[in-house]
Amino acid sequence: MPSRRSQEQLTELLAPATTVLLTVECQQGVVGPDSALPELAAAARSSGALANVARLVAAAHERGVQVMHAVAESRPDGRGGNHNARLFRAAARLPVQQHTGSAAVRVAPPIEVADEDLVVRRLHGLSPLAGTDVDPLLRNLGCRVLVVTGVSANIAVPNAVFDAVNLGYTAVVPADAIAGVPADYTPAMVRNTLALVATVTTTDAVLGSWKRPRGRAAGREAATPA
């Protein structure tokens, strides 16, 4: 449980007006019951990570924090996608494909997508940020802090965190709202890698930061210099 001081610092950091919550590859073909990657889907569900992402999204909707969903997909002909790593070649042979317009690329329950959410789709690469619309959208939204959630802790999540930091954003990672395989890899990666570049916290701590009354938060944010 965070100390009162650290919780206050997190609350200041996660001001709704300048924070965006990013879900990474929380799509049916990745974390759903018919996943192309059943081991990863099982880890996301059994660890509680997917449920925690859903809790964060629901709280963000309530609190007026912008939510963005990063979805990885491909064309049936593979045009424009990467073929320069073993991962991409293996993915092309999986029985479930993340084809544009298919059920596999819809955001998976229990996460709810609101009308005001932004869904950013990519056809290439390993990162939700590199070469996508995410960075310009974040800048247009006035984002300073990016809360990164989802899968996988092996590849897409650290890519998102590194790219966010390189682009000048402050990255926040609720460690219990990300998942990877094997299960013991995720905490080790968070402790030895992400903790060096991001603010590592918990879902409950983020939720606690977003519990302030709207009036008080709005007044405080309005007084914050640009």
PDB file of N, CA and C in Angstrom, residues 50-105:
ATOM      1  N   LEU A  50      -6.329  -8.366 -16.911  1.00  0.00           N
ATOM      2  CA  LEU A  50      -7.384  -7.900 -17.814  1.00  0.00           C
ATOM      3  C   LEU A  50      -8.525  -7.257 -17.034  1.00  0.00           C
ATOM      4  N   ALA A  51      -8.884  -7.857 -15.909  1.00  0.00           N
ATOM      5  CA  ALA A  51      -9.929  -7.268 -15.061  1.00  0.00           C
ATOM      6  C   ALA A  51      -9.488  -5.910 -14.536  1.00  0.00           C
ATOM      7  N   ASN A  52      -8.205  -5.772 -14.208  1.00  0.00           N
ATOM      8  CA  ASN A  52      -7.707  -4.489 -13.717  1.00  0.00           C
ATOM      9  C   ASN A  52      -7.703  -3.430 -14.815  1.00  0.00           C
ATOM     10  N   VAL A  53      -7.387  -3.837 -16.048  1.00  0.00           N
ATOM     11  CA  VAL A  53      -7.478  -2.888 -17.165  1.00  0.00           C
ATOM     12  C   VAL A  53      -8.919  -2.383 -17.291  1.00  0.00           C
ATOM     13  N   ALA A  54      -9.872  -3.306 -17.187  1.00  0.00           N
ATOM     14  CA  ALA A  54     -11.284  -2.925 -17.282  1.00  0.00           C
ATOM     15  C   ALA A  54     -11.670  -1.961 -16.158  1.00  0.00           C
ATOM     16  N   ARG A  55     -11.159  -2.200 -14.951  1.00  0.00           N
ATOM     17  CA  ARG A  55     -11.440  -1.289 -13.822  1.00  0.00           C
ATOM     18  C   ARG A  55     -10.867   0.102 -14.085  1.00  0.00           C
ATOM     19  N   LEU A  56      -9.661   0.146 -14.622  1.00  0.00           N
ATOM     20  CA  LEU A  56      -9.032   1.430 -14.913  1.00  0.00           C
ATOM     21  C   LEU A  56      -9.790   2.181 -16.002  1.00  0.00           C
ATOM     22  N   VAL A  57     -10.217   1.459 -17.036  1.00  0.00           N
ATOM     23  CA  VAL A  57     -10.968   2.089 -18.123  1.00  0.00           C
ATOM     24  C   VAL A  57     -12.282   2.662 -17.600  1.00  0.00           C
ATOM     25  N   ALA A  58     -12.986   1.880 -16.771  1.00  0.00           N
ATOM     26  CA  ALA A  58     -14.256   2.346 -16.212  1.00  0.00           C
ATOM     27  C   ALA A  58     -14.049   3.601 -15.361  1.00  0.00           C
ATOM     28  N   ALA A  59     -13.000   3.613 -14.556  1.00  0.00           N
ATOM     29  CA  ALA A  59     -12.718   4.778 -13.712  1.00  0.00           C
ATOM     30  C   ALA A  59     -12.323   5.982 -14.559  1.00  0.00           C
ATOM     31  N   ALA A  60     -11.557   5.743 -15.609  1.00  0.00           N
ATOM     32  CA  ALA A  60     -11.165   6.837 -16.502  1.00  0.00           C
ATOM     33  C   ALA A  60     -12.394   7.464 -17.148  1.00  0.00           C
ATOM     34  N   HIS A  61     -13.328   6.634 -17.576  1.00  0.00           N
ATOM     35  CA  HIS A  61     -14.566   7.156 -18.153  1.00  0.00           C
ATOM     36  C   HIS A  61     -15.319   8.026 -17.146  1.00  0.00           C
ATOM     37  N   GLU A  62     -15.375   7.559 -15.913  1.00  0.00           N
ATOM     38  CA  GLU A  62     -16.080   8.307 -14.859  1.00  0.00           C
ATOM     39  C   GLU A  62     -15.402   9.633 -14.556  1.00  0.00           C
ATOM     40  N   ARG A  63     -14.083   9.619 -14.579  1.00  0.00           N
ATOM     41  CA  ARG A  63     -13.295  10.765 -14.120  1.00  0.00           C
ATOM     42  C   ARG A  63     -12.950  11.746 -15.233  1.00  0.00           C
ATOM     43  N   GLY A  64     -13.322  11.386 -16.486  1.00  0.00           N
ATOM     44  CA  GLY A  64     -13.020  12.274 -17.603  1.00  0.00           C
ATOM     45  C   GLY A  64     -11.593  12.163 -18.098  1.00  0.00           C
ATOM     46  N   VAL A  65     -10.926  11.033 -17.826  1.00  0.00           N
ATOM     47  CA  VAL A  65      -9.581  10.780 -18.342  1.00  0.00           C
ATOM     48  C   VAL A  65      -9.725  10.159 -19.731  1.00  0.00           C
ATOM     49  N   GLN A  66      -8.996  10.678 -20.702  1.00  0.00           N
ATOM     50  CA  GLN A  66      -9.071  10.138 -22.059  1.00  0.00           C
ATOM     51  C   GLN A  66      -8.533   8.708 -22.097  1.00  0.00           C
ATOM     52  N   VAL A  67      -9.270   7.833 -22.776  1.00  0.00           N
ATOM     53  CA  VAL A  67      -8.845   6.441 -22.961  1.00  0.00           C
ATOM     54  C   VAL A  67      -8.511   6.228 -24.431  1.00  0.00           C
ATOM     55  N   MET A  68      -7.405   5.526 -24.665  1.00  0.00           N
ATOM     56  CA  MET A  68      -6.994   5.185 -26.018  1.00  0.00           C
ATOM     57  C   MET A  68      -6.696   3.687 -26.065  1.00  0.00           C
ATOM     58  N   HIS A  69      -7.225   3.010 -27.068  1.00  0.00           N
ATOM     59  CA  HIS A  69      -7.001   1.575 -27.236  1.00  0.00           C
ATOM     60  C   HIS A  69      -6.088   1.353 -28.434  1.00  0.00           C
ATOM     61  N   ALA A  70      -4.938   0.721 -28.219  1.00  0.00           N
ATOM     62  CA  ALA A  70      -4.006   0.413 -29.298  1.00  0.00           C
ATOM     63  C   ALA A  70      -4.222  -1.033 -29.737  1.00  0.00           C
ATOM     64  N   VAL A  71      -4.588  -1.205 -31.001  1.00  0.00           N
ATOM     65  CA  VAL A  71      -4.930  -2.518 -31.537  1.00  0.00           C
ATOM     66  C   VAL A  71      -3.945  -2.883 -32.643  1.00  0.00           C
ATOM     67  N   ALA A  72      -3.449  -4.122 -32.606  1.00  0.00           N
ATOM     68  CA  ALA A  72      -2.564  -4.621 -33.661  1.00  0.00           C
ATOM     69  C   ALA A  72      -3.384  -5.477 -34.616  1.00  0.00           C
ATOM     70  N   GLU A  73      -3.259  -5.215 -35.899  1.00  0.00           N
ATOM     71  CA  GLU A  73      -4.021  -6.007 -36.866  1.00  0.00           C
ATOM     72  C   GLU A  73      -3.203  -6.197 -38.128  1.00  0.00           C
ATOM     73  N   SER A  74      -3.747  -6.962 -39.058  1.00  0.00           N
ATOM     74  CA  SER A  74      -3.056  -7.217 -40.317  1.00  0.00           C
ATOM     75  C   SER A  74      -4.071  -7.354 -41.448  1.00  0.00           C
ATOM     76  N   ARG A  75      -3.633  -7.110 -42.638  1.00  0.00           N
ATOM     77  CA  ARG A  75      -4.461  -7.365 -43.816  1.00  0.00           C
ATOM     78  C   ARG A  75      -4.396  -8.857 -44.132  1.00  0.00           C
ATOM     79  N   PRO A  76      -5.457  -9.418 -44.719  1.00  0.00           N
ATOM     80  CA  PRO A  76      -5.406 -10.840 -45.095  1.00  0.00           C
ATOM     81  C   PRO A  76      -4.245 -11.174 -46.026  1.00  0.00           C
ATOM     82  N   ASP A  77      -3.830 -10.207 -46.878  1.00  0.00           N
ATOM     83  CA  ASP A  77      -2.701 -10.469 -47.775  1.00  0.00           C
ATOM     84  C   ASP A  77      -1.353 -10.125 -47.153  1.00  0.00           C
ATOM     85  N   GLY A  78      -1.373  -9.639 -45.902  1.00  0.00           N
ATOM     86  CA  GLY A  78      -0.129  -9.322 -45.203  1.00  0.00           C
ATOM     87  C   GLY A  78       0.572  -8.077 -45.699  1.00  0.00           C
ATOM     88  N   ARG A  79      -0.035  -7.371 -46.639  1.00  0.00           N
ATOM     89  CA  ARG A  79       0.628  -6.218 -47.245  1.00  0.00           C
ATOM     90  C   ARG A  79       0.891  -5.122 -46.212  1.00  0.00           C
ATOM     91  N   GLY A  80       2.115  -4.621 -46.197  1.00  0.00           N
ATOM     92  CA  GLY A  80       2.491  -3.548 -45.282  1.00  0.00           C
ATOM     93  C   GLY A  80       2.961  -4.022 -43.921  1.00  0.00           C
ATOM     94  N   GLY A  81       2.780  -5.293 -43.622  1.00  0.00           N
ATOM     95  CA  GLY A  81       3.203  -5.822 -42.325  1.00  0.00           C
ATOM     96  C   GLY A  81       4.672  -6.218 -42.327  1.00  0.00           C
ATOM     97  N   ASN A  82       5.218  -6.407 -41.136  1.00  0.00           N
ATOM     98  CA  ASN A  82       6.622  -6.814 -41.012  1.00  0.00           C
ATOM     99  C   ASN A  82       6.787  -8.315 -41.244  1.00  0.00           C
ATOM    100  N   HIS A  83       7.937  -8.662 -41.804  1.00  0.00           N
ATOM    101  CA  HIS A  83       8.311 -10.075 -41.978  1.00  0.00           C
ATOM    102  C   HIS A  83       9.773 -10.287 -41.574  1.00  0.00           C
ATOM    103  N   ASN A  84      10.312  -9.338 -40.833  1.00  0.00           N
ATOM    104  CA  ASN A  84      11.751  -9.310 -40.576  1.00  0.00           C
ATOM    105  C   ASN A  84      12.143  -9.850 -39.203  1.00  0.00           C
ATOM    106  N   ALA A  85      11.259 -10.621 -38.563  1.00  0.00           N
ATOM    107  CA  ALA A  85      11.599 -11.234 -37.277  1.00  0.00           C
ATOM    108  C   ALA A  85      10.819 -12.538 -37.137  1.00  0.00           C
ATOM    109  N   ARG A  86      11.347 -13.435 -36.350  1.00  0.00           N
ATOM    110  CA  ARG A  86      10.709 -14.732 -36.157  1.00  0.00           C
ATOM    111  C   ARG A  86       9.282 -14.592 -35.642  1.00  0.00           C
ATOM    112  N   LEU A  87       9.061 -13.585 -34.771  1.00  0.00           N
ATOM    113  CA  LEU A  87       7.744 -13.357 -34.192  1.00  0.00           C
ATOM    114  C   LEU A  87       6.691 -13.147 -35.279  1.00  0.00           C
ATOM    115  N   PHE A  88       7.006 -12.322 -36.268  1.00  0.00           N
ATOM    116  CA  PHE A  88       6.035 -12.019 -37.322  1.00  0.00           C
ATOM    117  C   PHE A  88       5.747 -13.255 -38.177  1.00  0.00           C
ATOM    118  N   ARG A  89       6.793 -14.023 -38.462  1.00  0.00           N
ATOM    119  CA  ARG A  89       6.594 -15.226 -39.286  1.00  0.00           C
ATOM    120  C   ARG A  89       5.759 -16.260 -38.541  1.00  0.00           C
ATOM    121  N   ALA A  90       5.989 -16.377 -37.220  1.00  0.00           N
ATOM    122  CA  ALA A  90       5.195 -17.312 -36.420  1.00  0.00           C
ATOM    123  C   ALA A  90       3.742 -16.851 -36.342  1.00  0.00           C
ATOM    124  N   ALA A  91       3.525 -15.546 -36.172  1.00  0.00           N
ATOM    125  CA  ALA A  91       2.164 -15.010 -36.070  1.00  0.00           C
ATOM    126  C   ALA A  91       1.364 -15.272 -37.337  1.00  0.00           C
ATOM    127  N   ALA A  92       2.036 -15.246 -38.485  1.00  0.00           N
ATOM    128  CA  ALA A  92       1.351 -15.463 -39.761  1.00  0.00           C
ATOM    129  C   ALA A  92       0.841 -16.895 -39.900  1.00  0.00           C
ATOM    130  N   ARG A  93       1.377 -17.810 -39.086  1.00  0.00           N
ATOM    131  CA  ARG A  93       0.966 -19.219 -39.169  1.00  0.00           C
ATOM    132  C   ARG A  93      -0.056 -19.609 -38.106  1.00  0.00           C
ATOM    133  N   LEU A  94      -0.416 -18.673 -37.220  1.00  0.00           N
ATOM    134  CA  LEU A  94      -1.345 -18.990 -36.140  1.00  0.00           C
ATOM    135  C   LEU A  94      -2.758 -19.226 -36.676  1.00  0.00           C
ATOM    136  N   PRO A  95      -3.533 -20.080 -36.003  1.00  0.00           N
ATOM    137  CA  PRO A  95      -4.884 -20.389 -36.488  1.00  0.00           C
ATOM    138  C   PRO A  95      -5.850 -19.214 -36.382  1.00  0.00           C
ATOM    139  N   VAL A  96      -5.593 -18.274 -35.468  1.00  0.00           N
ATOM    140  CA  VAL A  96      -6.414 -17.067 -35.346  1.00  0.00           C
ATOM    141  C   VAL A  96      -5.581 -15.891 -35.843  1.00  0.00           C
ATOM    142  N   GLN A  97      -6.121 -15.180 -36.824  1.00  0.00           N
ATOM    143  CA  GLN A  97      -5.416 -14.049 -37.400  1.00  0.00           C
ATOM    144  C   GLN A  97      -6.083 -12.739 -36.982  1.00  0.00           C
ATOM    145  N   GLN A  98      -5.261 -11.705 -36.760  1.00  0.00           N
ATOM    146  CA  GLN A  98      -5.774 -10.402 -36.329  1.00  0.00           C
ATOM    147  C   GLN A  98      -6.128  -9.556 -37.557  1.00  0.00           C
ATOM    148  N   HIS A  99      -7.057 -10.052 -38.355  1.00  0.00           N
ATOM    149  CA  HIS A  99      -7.371  -9.378 -39.614  1.00  0.00           C
ATOM    150  C   HIS A  99      -8.264  -8.161 -39.395  1.00  0.00           C
ATOM    151  N   THR A 100      -7.965  -7.110 -40.122  1.00  0.00           N
ATOM    152  CA  THR A 100      -8.755  -5.880 -40.066  1.00  0.00           C
ATOM    153  C   THR A 100     -10.241  -6.184 -40.274  1.00  0.00           C
ATOM    154  N   GLY A 101     -11.065  -5.654 -39.380  1.00  0.00           N
ATOM    155  CA  GLY A 101     -12.508  -5.824 -39.505  1.00  0.00           C
ATOM    156  C   GLY A 101     -13.057  -7.096 -38.897  1.00  0.00           C
ATOM    157  N   SER A 102     -12.203  -7.995 -38.436  1.00  0.00           N
ATOM    158  CA  SER A 102     -12.662  -9.256 -37.854  1.00  0.00           C
ATOM    159  C   SER A 102     -12.938  -9.093 -36.367  1.00  0.00           C
ATOM    160  N   ALA A 103     -13.612 -10.098 -35.787  1.00  0.00           N
ATOM    161  CA  ALA A 103     -13.896 -10.077 -34.351  1.00  0.00           C
ATOM    162  C   ALA A 103     -12.606 -10.080 -33.531  1.00  0.00           C
ATOM    163  N   ALA A 104     -11.531 -10.629 -34.086  1.00  0.00           N
ATOM    164  CA  ALA A 104     -10.262 -10.742 -33.351  1.00  0.00           C
ATOM    165  C   ALA A 104      -9.681  -9.391 -32.974  1.00  0.00           C
ATOM    166  N   VAL A 105     -10.010  -8.339 -33.725  1.00  0.00           N
ATOM    167  CA  VAL A 105      -9.405  -7.039 -33.443  1.00  0.00           C
ATOM    168  C   VAL A 105     -10.358  -6.099 -32.705  1.00  0.00           C
TER     169      VAL A 105
END
